[in-house]
Short mmCIF file of C-alpha atoms in Angstrom, two decimals:
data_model
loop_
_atom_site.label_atom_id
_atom_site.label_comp_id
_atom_site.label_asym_id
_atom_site.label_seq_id
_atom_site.Cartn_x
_atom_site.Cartn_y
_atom_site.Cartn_z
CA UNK A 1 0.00 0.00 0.00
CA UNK A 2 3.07 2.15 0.12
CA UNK A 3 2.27 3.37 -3.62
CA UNK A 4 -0.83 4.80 -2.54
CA UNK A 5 1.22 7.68 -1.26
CA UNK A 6 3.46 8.47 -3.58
CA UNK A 7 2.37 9.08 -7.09
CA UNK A 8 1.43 12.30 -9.66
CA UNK A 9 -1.67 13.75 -10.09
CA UNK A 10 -4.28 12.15 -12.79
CA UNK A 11 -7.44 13.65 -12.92
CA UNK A 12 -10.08 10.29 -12.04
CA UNK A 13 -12.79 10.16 -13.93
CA UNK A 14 -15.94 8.69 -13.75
CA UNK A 15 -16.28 5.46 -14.49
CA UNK A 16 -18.48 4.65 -17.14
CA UNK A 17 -19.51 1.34 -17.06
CA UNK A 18 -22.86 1.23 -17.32
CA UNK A 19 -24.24 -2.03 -18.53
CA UNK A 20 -22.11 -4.90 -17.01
CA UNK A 21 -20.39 -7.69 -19.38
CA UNK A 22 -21.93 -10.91 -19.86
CA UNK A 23 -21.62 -13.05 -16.34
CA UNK A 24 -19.23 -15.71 -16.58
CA UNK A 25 -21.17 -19.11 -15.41
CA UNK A 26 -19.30 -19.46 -12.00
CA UNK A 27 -19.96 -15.75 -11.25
CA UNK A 28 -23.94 -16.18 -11.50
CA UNK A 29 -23.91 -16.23 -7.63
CA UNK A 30 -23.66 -12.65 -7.91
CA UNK A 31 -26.21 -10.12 -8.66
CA UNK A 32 -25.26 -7.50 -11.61
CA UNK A 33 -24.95 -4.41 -9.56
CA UNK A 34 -22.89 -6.47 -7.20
CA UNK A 35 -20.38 -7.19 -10.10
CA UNK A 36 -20.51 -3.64 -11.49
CA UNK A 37 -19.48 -2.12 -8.42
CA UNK A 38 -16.31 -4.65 -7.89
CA UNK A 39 -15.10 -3.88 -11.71
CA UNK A 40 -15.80 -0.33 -10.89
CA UNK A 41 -13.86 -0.65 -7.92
CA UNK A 42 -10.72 -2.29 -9.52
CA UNK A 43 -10.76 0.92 -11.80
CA UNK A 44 -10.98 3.39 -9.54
CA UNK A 45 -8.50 2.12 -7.07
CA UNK A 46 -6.08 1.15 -10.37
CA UNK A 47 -6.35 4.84 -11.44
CA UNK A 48 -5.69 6.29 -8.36
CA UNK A 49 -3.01 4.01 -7.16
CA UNK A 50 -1.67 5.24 -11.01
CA UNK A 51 -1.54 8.88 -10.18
CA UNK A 52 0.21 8.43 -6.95
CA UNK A 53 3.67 7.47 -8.14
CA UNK A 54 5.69 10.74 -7.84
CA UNK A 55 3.75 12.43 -5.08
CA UNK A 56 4.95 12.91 -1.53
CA UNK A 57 2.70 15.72 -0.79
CA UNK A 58 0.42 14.08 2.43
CA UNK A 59 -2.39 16.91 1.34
CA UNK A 60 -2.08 16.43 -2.07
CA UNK A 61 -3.03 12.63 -1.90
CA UNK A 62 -5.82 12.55 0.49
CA UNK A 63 -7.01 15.24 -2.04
CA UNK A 64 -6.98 12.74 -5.03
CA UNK A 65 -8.23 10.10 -2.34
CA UNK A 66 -11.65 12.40 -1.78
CA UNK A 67 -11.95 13.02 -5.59
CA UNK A 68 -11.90 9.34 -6.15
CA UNK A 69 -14.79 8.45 -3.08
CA UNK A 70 -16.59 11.44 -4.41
CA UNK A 71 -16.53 10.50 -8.09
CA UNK A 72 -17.02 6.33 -7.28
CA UNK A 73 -20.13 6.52 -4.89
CA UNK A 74 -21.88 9.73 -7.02
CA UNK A 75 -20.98 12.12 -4.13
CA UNK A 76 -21.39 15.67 -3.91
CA UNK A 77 -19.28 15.74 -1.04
CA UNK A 78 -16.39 14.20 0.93
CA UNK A 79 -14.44 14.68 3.73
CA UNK A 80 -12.08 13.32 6.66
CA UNK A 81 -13.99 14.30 10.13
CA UNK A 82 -11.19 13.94 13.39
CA UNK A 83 -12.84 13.37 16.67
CA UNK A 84 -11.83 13.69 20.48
CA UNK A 85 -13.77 12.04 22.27
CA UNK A 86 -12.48 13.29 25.76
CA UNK A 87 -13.14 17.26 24.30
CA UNK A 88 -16.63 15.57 22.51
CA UNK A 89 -15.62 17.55 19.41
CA UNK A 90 -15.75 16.70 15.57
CA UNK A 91 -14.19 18.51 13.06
CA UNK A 92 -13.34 18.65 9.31
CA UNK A 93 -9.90 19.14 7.81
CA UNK A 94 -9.08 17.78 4.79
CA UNK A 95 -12.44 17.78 2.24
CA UNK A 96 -13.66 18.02 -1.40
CA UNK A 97 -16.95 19.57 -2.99
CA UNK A 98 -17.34 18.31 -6.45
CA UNK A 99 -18.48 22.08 -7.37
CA UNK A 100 -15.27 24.04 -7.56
CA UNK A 101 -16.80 27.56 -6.87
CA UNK A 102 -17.34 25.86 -2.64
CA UNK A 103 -13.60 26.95 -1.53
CA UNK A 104 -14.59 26.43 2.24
CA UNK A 105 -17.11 24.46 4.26
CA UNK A 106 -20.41 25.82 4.49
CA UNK A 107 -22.58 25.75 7.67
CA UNK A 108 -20.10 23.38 9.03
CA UNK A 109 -18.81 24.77 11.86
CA UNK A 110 -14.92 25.09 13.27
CA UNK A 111 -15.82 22.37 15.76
CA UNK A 112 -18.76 20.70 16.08
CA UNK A 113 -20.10 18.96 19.23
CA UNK A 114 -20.08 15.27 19.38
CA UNK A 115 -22.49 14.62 21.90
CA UNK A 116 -25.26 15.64 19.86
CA UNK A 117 -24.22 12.56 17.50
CA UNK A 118 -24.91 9.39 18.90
CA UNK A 119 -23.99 7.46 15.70
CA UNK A 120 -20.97 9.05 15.71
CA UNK A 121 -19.96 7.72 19.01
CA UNK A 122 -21.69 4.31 18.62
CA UNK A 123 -19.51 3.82 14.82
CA UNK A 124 -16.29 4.42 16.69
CA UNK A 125 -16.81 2.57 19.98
CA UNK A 126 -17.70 -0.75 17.88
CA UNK A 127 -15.44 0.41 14.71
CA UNK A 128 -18.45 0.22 12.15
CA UNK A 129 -19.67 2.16 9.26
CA UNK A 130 -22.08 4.84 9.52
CA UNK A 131 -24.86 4.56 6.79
CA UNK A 132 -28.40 6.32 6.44
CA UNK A 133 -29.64 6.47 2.71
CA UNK A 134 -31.89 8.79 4.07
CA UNK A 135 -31.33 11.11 7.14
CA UNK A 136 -35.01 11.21 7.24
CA UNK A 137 -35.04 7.93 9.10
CA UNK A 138 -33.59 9.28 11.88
CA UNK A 139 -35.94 12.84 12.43
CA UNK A 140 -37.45 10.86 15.14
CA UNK A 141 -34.96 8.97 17.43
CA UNK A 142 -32.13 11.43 17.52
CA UNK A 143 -33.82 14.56 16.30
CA UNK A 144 -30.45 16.70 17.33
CA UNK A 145 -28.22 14.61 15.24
CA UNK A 146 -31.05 15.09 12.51
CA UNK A 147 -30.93 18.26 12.72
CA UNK A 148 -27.18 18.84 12.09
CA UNK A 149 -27.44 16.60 9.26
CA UNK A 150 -29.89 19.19 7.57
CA UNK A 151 -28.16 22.22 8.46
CA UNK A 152 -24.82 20.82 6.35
CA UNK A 153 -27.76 19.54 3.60
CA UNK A 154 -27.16 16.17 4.30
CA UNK A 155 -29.87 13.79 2.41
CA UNK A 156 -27.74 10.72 2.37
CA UNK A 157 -24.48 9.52 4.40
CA UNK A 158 -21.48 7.00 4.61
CA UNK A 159 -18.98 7.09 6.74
CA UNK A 160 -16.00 4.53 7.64
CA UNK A 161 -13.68 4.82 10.68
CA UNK A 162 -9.77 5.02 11.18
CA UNK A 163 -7.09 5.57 13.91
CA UNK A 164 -6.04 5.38 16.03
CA UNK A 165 -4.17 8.45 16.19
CA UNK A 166 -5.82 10.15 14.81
CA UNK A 167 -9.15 8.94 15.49
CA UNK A 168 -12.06 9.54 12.62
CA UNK A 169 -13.85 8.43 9.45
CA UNK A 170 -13.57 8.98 6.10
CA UNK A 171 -17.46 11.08 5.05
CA UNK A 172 -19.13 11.09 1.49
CA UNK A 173 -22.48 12.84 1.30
CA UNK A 174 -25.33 12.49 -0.61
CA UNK A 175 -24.56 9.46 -2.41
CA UNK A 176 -26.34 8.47 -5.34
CA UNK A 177 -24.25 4.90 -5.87
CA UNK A 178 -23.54 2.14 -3.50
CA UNK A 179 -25.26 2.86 -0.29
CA UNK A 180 -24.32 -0.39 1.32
CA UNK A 181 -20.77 -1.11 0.40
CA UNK A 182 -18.30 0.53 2.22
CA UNK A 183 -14.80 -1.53 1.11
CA UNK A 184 -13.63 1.01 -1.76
CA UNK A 185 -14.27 3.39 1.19
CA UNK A 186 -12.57 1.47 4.04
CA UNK A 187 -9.68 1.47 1.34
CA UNK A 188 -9.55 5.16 0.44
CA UNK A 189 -10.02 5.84 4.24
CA UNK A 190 -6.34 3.52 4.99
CA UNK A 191 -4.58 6.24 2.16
CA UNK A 192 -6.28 8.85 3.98
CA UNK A 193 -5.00 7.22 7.29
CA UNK A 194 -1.44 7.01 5.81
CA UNK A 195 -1.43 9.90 4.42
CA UNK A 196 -2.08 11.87 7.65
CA UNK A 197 0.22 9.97 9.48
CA UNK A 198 2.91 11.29 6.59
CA UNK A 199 1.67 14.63 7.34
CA UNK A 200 2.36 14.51 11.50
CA UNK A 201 5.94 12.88 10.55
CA UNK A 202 7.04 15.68 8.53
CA UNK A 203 6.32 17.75 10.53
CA UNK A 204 8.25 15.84 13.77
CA UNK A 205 10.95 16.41 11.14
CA UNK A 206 10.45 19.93 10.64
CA UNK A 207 9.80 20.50 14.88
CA UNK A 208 12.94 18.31 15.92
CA UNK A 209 15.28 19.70 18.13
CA UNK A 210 15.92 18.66 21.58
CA UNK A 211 17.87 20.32 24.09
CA UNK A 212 20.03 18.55 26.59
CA UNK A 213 17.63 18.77 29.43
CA UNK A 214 14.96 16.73 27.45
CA UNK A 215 16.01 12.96 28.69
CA UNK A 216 12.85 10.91 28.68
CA UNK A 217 9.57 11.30 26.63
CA UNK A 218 7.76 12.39 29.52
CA UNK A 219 9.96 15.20 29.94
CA UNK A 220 8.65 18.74 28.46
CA UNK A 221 10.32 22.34 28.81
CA UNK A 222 8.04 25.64 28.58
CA UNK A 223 9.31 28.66 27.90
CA UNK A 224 7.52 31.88 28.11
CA UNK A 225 9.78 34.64 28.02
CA UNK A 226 9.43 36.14 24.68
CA UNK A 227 6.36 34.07 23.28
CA UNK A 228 5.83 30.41 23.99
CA UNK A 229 7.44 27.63 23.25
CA UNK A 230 7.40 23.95 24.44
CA UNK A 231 9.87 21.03 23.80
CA UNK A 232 9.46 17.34 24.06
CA UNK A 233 11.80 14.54 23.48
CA UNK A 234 10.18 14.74 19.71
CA UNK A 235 10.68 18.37 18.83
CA UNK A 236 9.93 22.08 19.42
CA UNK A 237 6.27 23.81 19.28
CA UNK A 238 6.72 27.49 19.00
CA UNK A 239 3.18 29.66 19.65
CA UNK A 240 4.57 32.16 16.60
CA UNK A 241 4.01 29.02 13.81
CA UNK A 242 1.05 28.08 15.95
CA UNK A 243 -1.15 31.59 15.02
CA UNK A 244 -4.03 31.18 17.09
CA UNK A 245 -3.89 33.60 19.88
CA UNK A 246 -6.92 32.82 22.13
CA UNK A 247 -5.88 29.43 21.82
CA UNK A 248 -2.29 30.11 23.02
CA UNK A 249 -3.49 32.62 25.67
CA UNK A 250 -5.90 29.49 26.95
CA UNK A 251 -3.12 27.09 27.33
CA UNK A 252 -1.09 29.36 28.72
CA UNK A 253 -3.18 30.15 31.48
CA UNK A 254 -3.81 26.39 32.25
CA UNK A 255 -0.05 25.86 31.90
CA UNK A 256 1.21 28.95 34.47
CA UNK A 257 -2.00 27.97 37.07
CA UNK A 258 -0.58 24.56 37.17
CA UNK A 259 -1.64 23.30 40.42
CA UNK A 260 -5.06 22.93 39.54
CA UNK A 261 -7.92 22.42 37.03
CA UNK A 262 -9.69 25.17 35.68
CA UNK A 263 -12.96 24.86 34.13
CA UNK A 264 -14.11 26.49 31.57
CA UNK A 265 -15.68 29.40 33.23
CA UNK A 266 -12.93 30.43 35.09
CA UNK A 267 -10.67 30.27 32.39
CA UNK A 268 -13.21 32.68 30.12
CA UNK A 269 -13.43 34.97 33.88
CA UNK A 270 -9.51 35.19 34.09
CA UNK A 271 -9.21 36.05 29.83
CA UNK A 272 -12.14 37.34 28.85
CA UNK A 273 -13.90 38.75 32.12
CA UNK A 274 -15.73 41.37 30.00
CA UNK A 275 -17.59 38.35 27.70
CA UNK A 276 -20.81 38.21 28.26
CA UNK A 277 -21.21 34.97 26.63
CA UNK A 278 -23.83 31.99 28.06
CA UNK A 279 -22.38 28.92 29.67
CA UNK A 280 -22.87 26.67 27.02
CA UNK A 281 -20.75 29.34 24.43
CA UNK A 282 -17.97 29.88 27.10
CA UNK A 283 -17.60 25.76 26.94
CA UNK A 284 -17.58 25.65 23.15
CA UNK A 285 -15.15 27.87 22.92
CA UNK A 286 -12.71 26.90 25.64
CA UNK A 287 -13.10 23.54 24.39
CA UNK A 288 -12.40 24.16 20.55
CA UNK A 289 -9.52 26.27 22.15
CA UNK A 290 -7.89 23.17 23.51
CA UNK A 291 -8.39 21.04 21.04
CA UNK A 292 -6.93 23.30 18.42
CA UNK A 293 -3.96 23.45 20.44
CA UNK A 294 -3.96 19.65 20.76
CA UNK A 295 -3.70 19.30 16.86
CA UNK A 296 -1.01 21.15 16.11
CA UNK A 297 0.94 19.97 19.54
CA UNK A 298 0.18 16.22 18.53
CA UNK A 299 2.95 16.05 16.20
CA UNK A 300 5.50 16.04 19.13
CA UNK A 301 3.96 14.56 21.60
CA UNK A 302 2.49 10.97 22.23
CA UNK A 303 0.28 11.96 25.25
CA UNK A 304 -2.12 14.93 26.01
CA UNK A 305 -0.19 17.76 27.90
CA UNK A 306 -3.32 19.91 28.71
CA UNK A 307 -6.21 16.87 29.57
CA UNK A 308 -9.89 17.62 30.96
CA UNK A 309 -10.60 16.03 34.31
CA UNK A 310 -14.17 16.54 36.42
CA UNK A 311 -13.07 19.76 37.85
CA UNK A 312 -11.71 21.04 34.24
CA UNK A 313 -8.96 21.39 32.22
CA UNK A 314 -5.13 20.53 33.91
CA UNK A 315 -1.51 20.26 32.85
CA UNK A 316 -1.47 16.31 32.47
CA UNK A 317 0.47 15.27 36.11
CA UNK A 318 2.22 12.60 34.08
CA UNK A 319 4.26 15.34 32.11
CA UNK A 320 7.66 16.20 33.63
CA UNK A 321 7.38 19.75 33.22
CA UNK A 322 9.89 22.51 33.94
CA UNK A 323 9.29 26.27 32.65
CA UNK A 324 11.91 28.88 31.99
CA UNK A 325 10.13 30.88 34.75
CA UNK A 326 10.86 28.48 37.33
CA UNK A 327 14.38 28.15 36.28
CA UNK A 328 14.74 32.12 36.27
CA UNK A 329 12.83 32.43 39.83
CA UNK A 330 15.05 29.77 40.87
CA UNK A 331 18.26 31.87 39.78
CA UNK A 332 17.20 35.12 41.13
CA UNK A 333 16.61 33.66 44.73
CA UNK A 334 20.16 32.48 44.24
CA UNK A 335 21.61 35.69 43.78
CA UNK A 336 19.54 37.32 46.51
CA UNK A 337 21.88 35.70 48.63
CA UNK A 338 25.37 36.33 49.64
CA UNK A 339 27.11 34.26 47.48
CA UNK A 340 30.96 34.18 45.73
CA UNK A 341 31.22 36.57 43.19
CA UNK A 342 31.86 33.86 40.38
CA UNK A 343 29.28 31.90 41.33
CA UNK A 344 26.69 35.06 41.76
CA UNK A 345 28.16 35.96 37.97
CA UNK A 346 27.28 32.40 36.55
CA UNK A 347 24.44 32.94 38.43
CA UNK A 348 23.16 36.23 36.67
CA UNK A 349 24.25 35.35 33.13
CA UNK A 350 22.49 32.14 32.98
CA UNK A 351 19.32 34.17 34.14
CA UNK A 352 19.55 36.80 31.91
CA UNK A 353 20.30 34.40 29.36
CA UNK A 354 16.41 32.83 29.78
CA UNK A 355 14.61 36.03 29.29
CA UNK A 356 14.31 36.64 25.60
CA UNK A 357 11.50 39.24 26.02
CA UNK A 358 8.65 40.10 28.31
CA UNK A 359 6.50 37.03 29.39
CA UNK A 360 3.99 35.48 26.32
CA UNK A 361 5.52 38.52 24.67
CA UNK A 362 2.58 39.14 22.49
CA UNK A 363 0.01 39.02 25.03
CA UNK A 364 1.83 41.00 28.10
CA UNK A 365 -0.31 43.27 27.75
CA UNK A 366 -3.03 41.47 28.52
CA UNK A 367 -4.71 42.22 31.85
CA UNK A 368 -4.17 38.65 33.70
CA UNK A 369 -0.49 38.42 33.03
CA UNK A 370 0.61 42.42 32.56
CA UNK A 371 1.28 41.82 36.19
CA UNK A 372 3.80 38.80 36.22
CA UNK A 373 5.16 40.10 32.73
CA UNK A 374 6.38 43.28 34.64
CA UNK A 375 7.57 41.26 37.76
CA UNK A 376 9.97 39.86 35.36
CA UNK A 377 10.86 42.56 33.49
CA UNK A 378 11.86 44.28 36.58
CA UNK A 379 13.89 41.52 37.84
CA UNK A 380 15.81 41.18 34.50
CA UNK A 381 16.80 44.56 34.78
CA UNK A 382 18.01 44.48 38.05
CA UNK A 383 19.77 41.50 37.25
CA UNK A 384 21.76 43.01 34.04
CA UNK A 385 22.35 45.93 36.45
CA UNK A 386 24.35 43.41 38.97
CA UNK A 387 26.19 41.89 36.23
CA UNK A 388 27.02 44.99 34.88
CA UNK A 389 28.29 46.58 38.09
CA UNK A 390 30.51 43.84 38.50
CA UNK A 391 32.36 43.76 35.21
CA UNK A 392 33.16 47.18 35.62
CA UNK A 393 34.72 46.90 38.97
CA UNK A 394 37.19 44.18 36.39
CA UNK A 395 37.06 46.46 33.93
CA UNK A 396 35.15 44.00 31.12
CA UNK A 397 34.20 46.42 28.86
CA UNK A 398 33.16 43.96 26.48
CA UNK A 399 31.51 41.87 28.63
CA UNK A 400 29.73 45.01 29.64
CA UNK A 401 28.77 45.67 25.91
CA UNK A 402 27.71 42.48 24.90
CA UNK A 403 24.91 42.50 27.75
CA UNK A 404 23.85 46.24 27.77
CA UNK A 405 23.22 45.85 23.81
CA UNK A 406 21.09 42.90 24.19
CA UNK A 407 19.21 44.40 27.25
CA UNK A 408 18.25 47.47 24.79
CA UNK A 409 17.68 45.21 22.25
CA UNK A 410 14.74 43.48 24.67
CA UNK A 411 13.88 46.55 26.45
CA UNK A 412 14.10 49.63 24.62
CA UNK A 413 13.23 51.89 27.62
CA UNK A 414 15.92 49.97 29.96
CA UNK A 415 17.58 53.74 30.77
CA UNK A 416 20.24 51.66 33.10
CA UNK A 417 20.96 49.33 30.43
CA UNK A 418 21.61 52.35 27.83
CA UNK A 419 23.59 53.72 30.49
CA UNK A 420 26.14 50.88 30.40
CA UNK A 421 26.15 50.41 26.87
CA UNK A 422 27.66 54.53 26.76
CA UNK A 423 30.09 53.30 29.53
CA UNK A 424 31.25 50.48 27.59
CA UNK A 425 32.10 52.02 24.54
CA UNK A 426 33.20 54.96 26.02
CA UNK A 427 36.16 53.20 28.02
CA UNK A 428 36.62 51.04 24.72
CA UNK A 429 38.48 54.16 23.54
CA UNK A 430 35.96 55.32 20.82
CA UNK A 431 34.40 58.92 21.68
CA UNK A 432 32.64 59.95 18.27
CA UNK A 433 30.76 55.77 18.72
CA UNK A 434 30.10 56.96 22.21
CA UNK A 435 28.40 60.14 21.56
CA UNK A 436 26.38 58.65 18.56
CA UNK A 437 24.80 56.40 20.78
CA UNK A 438 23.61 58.91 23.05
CA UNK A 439 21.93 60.05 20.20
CA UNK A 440 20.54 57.19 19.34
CA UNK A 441 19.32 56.78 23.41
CA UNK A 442 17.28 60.13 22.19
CA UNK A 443 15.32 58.98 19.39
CA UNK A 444 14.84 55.90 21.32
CA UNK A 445 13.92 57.31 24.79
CA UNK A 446 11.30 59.51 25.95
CA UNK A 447 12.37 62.89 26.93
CA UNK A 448 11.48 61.73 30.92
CA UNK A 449 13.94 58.53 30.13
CA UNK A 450 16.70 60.64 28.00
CA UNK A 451 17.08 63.30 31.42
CA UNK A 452 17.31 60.41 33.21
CA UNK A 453 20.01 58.57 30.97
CA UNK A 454 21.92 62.26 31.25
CA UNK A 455 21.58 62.59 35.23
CA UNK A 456 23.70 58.61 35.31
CA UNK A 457 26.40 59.89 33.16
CA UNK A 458 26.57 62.92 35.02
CA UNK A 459 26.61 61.23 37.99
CA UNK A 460 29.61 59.17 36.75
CA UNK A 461 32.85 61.04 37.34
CA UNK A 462 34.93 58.32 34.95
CA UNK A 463 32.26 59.85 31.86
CA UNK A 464 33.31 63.31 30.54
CA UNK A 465 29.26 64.39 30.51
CA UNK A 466 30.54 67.66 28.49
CA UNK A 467 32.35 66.26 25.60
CA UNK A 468 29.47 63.35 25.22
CA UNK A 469 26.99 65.96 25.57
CA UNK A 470 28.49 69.02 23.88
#
């Protein structure tokens, strides 16, 4: 089965056999419609299987796959629907309408809720095909389900399961062909299957990088100075390729209030407290949050890091988890104490060397973490200030340099840090570099921070304030 995902694009027609051939004595068992479908069948599959040969594109083939169910059972419509059964959420992602002017799914929403379709569940518990020739048959024993079916127009439905991991079926809709035989389906569901499993491998390949602190699978690193990131023993997530802010902001709430669940009210109080949305909203939402996050986290990690539990949503306790902000606390405590000066200095740079920007960066603004981004922020500074002091009492001018520049570099309005970096160059020998940085410091400070950049060089008998200033 290993050509089915690797081949060029044919376009697959229709088949056209219409009237079967004459029927072979031994084959008389068989009814005519039985025997059109398997020589139909063979064609489709052969044509498919022929188109695959020079494609490694994982999207690309489970788009040929579609055309193929769509064009065999007379479809309007197919699709691969993921589930979660612990979030109770269904959603499309890869999918075909045989009209090329639909170019994204209608009435379907982002994530729909599973509990409202009990075939759904049943199919997948017991591995079975879902099949209603006519949705109509249902109005009256699950009149929910029924009523999703005829919001997304559904007259007629198949739909085979795969997984695990993921977990789904393979969907065509309003089929006008084969109503009861599912195997060409079961078989373009397994490409599908293979094809998304291709998909989550590149892109282990493309997250891969693990540090040295990453020993066993269990173990995961957070960072959030800067924007987050999280590493496994399979790769690197980073929030910035993730673009889905509430979603981020969601997970890192759960992640930073680790030491209990949340549920999903309390997590929409803490983010959103002006949303005046109803209960059963809040819960969508915080649930499709989680479960988008889950999808493009699954690539790098076998388990669920953020799992739902009674009392709400938690940071799985079977994940070894250590964040840059506890390593950073940790440090600072350290140097709060009186301590050797080479190990307060190892100290101090290996702080400073975690912060690579205020806390979930993009979102420290935000009203439920401005308060521990500018903890941080403060400490930082005061911790490039201790460094600083002490190089110059060695007289490391370019260790003084290289950590002033990257504390303006972080924190434009660092006045102390802008201080230093005029110091440094200053005693390098180089005046005219000096005095161009000051004005620099100008364009880049406010006119409050620029008097108080002038009052520390002033204050600094080893600066010549009238030559940098004249």
């Amino acid at each position: 089965m290993q050509q089915f995902i690797s081949g060029s694009f044919k376009q697959i027609e229709k088949p056209q056999s219409v009237h079967p051939p004459s029927i072979p004595v031994d084959l008389s068992q068989y009814d005519e419609e039985y025997i059109t479908y398997c020589i139909e069948q063979e064609q489709s599959i052969s044509e498919l299987e022929a188109g695959l040969h020079t494609n490694d594109d994982p999207a690309e083939i489970a788009k040929k796959a579609l055309v193929t169910a769509c064009a065999f059972y007379d479809a309007d419509w197919a699709g691969v629907i993921e589930l979660d059964l612990e979030l109770n959420i269904w959603a499309s992602s890869w999918w075909h309408n045989i009209d090329p002017a639909v170019k994204e799914l209608e009435k379907m929403q982002e994530f729909e809720n599973l509990m409202v379709m009990p075939s759904i569940i049943e199919a997948i518990k017991k591995q079975k095909p879902i099949i209603f020739s006519d949705v109509e048959d249902i109005a009256k024993t699950s009149p929910k389900e029924y009523q999703v079916y005829k919001r997304l127009e559904v007259h007629s439905v198949m739909a085979v399961p795969f997984g695990p991991k993921p977990m789904g079926f393979l969907v065509v809709r309003n089929l006008k062909k084969y109503h009861n035989r599912t195997s060409t389906l079961n078989t373009l569901a397994y490409v599908i299957h293979r094809a998304i499993a291709q998909k989550n491998t590149m892109e282990r390949v493309r997250m891969a990088l693990t540090p040295d602190e990453i020993k066993t699978d269990n173990d995961v690193i957070i960072n959030f100075f800067g924007g987050m990131e999280i590493t496994t023993s399979a790769g690197v997530w980073k929030e910035q390729d993730f673009n889905s802010p509430k979603s981020s902001r969601a997970v890192a709430y759960i992640m930073m209030h680790r030491k209990k669940a949340h549920s999903p009210l309390a997590i929409a109080d803490a983010l959103y407290p002006e949303d005046g949305s109803d209960i059963d909203t809040i819960n969508k939402n915080i649930r499709g949050y989680i479960y988008r996050f889950r999808k493009s986290f699954e690539p790098i990690c076998k388990s669920k890091l953020i799992e739902y539990t009674t009392n709400g949503y938690r940071l799985s306790p079977s994940a070894n988890v250590m964040s840059d902000l506890q390593k950073f606390e940790k440090l600072w405590n350290q140097t709060r104490k009186d301590i050797p000066i080479p190990q307060k200095v190892h100290a101090l740079k290996h702080a400073i060397k975690l912060y690579k920007g205020h806390v979930l960066g993009a979102a420290c603004d935000d009203h439920w973490i401005v308060g521990t981004a500018t903890e941080y922020k403060m400490k930082y500074i005061a911790m490039v200030d201790e460094l600083l002091t002490i190089f110059s009492e060695f007289e490391d001018y370019d260790g003084i340099h290289h950590f002033a520049s990257k504390a303006v570099s972080l924190i434009p309005e660092n006045v102390k840090a802008q201080y230093w970096l005029v110091y440094s160059i200053y005693h390098s020998g180089v005046v005219a570099l000096a005095k161009r940085e000051i004005e620099k410091a100008k364009c880049r400070l406010t006119s409050e921070e620029f008097d108080t950049l002038q009052k520390f060089i002033c204050k600094d008998n080893s600066l010549p304030y009238g030559q940098l200033f004249e």
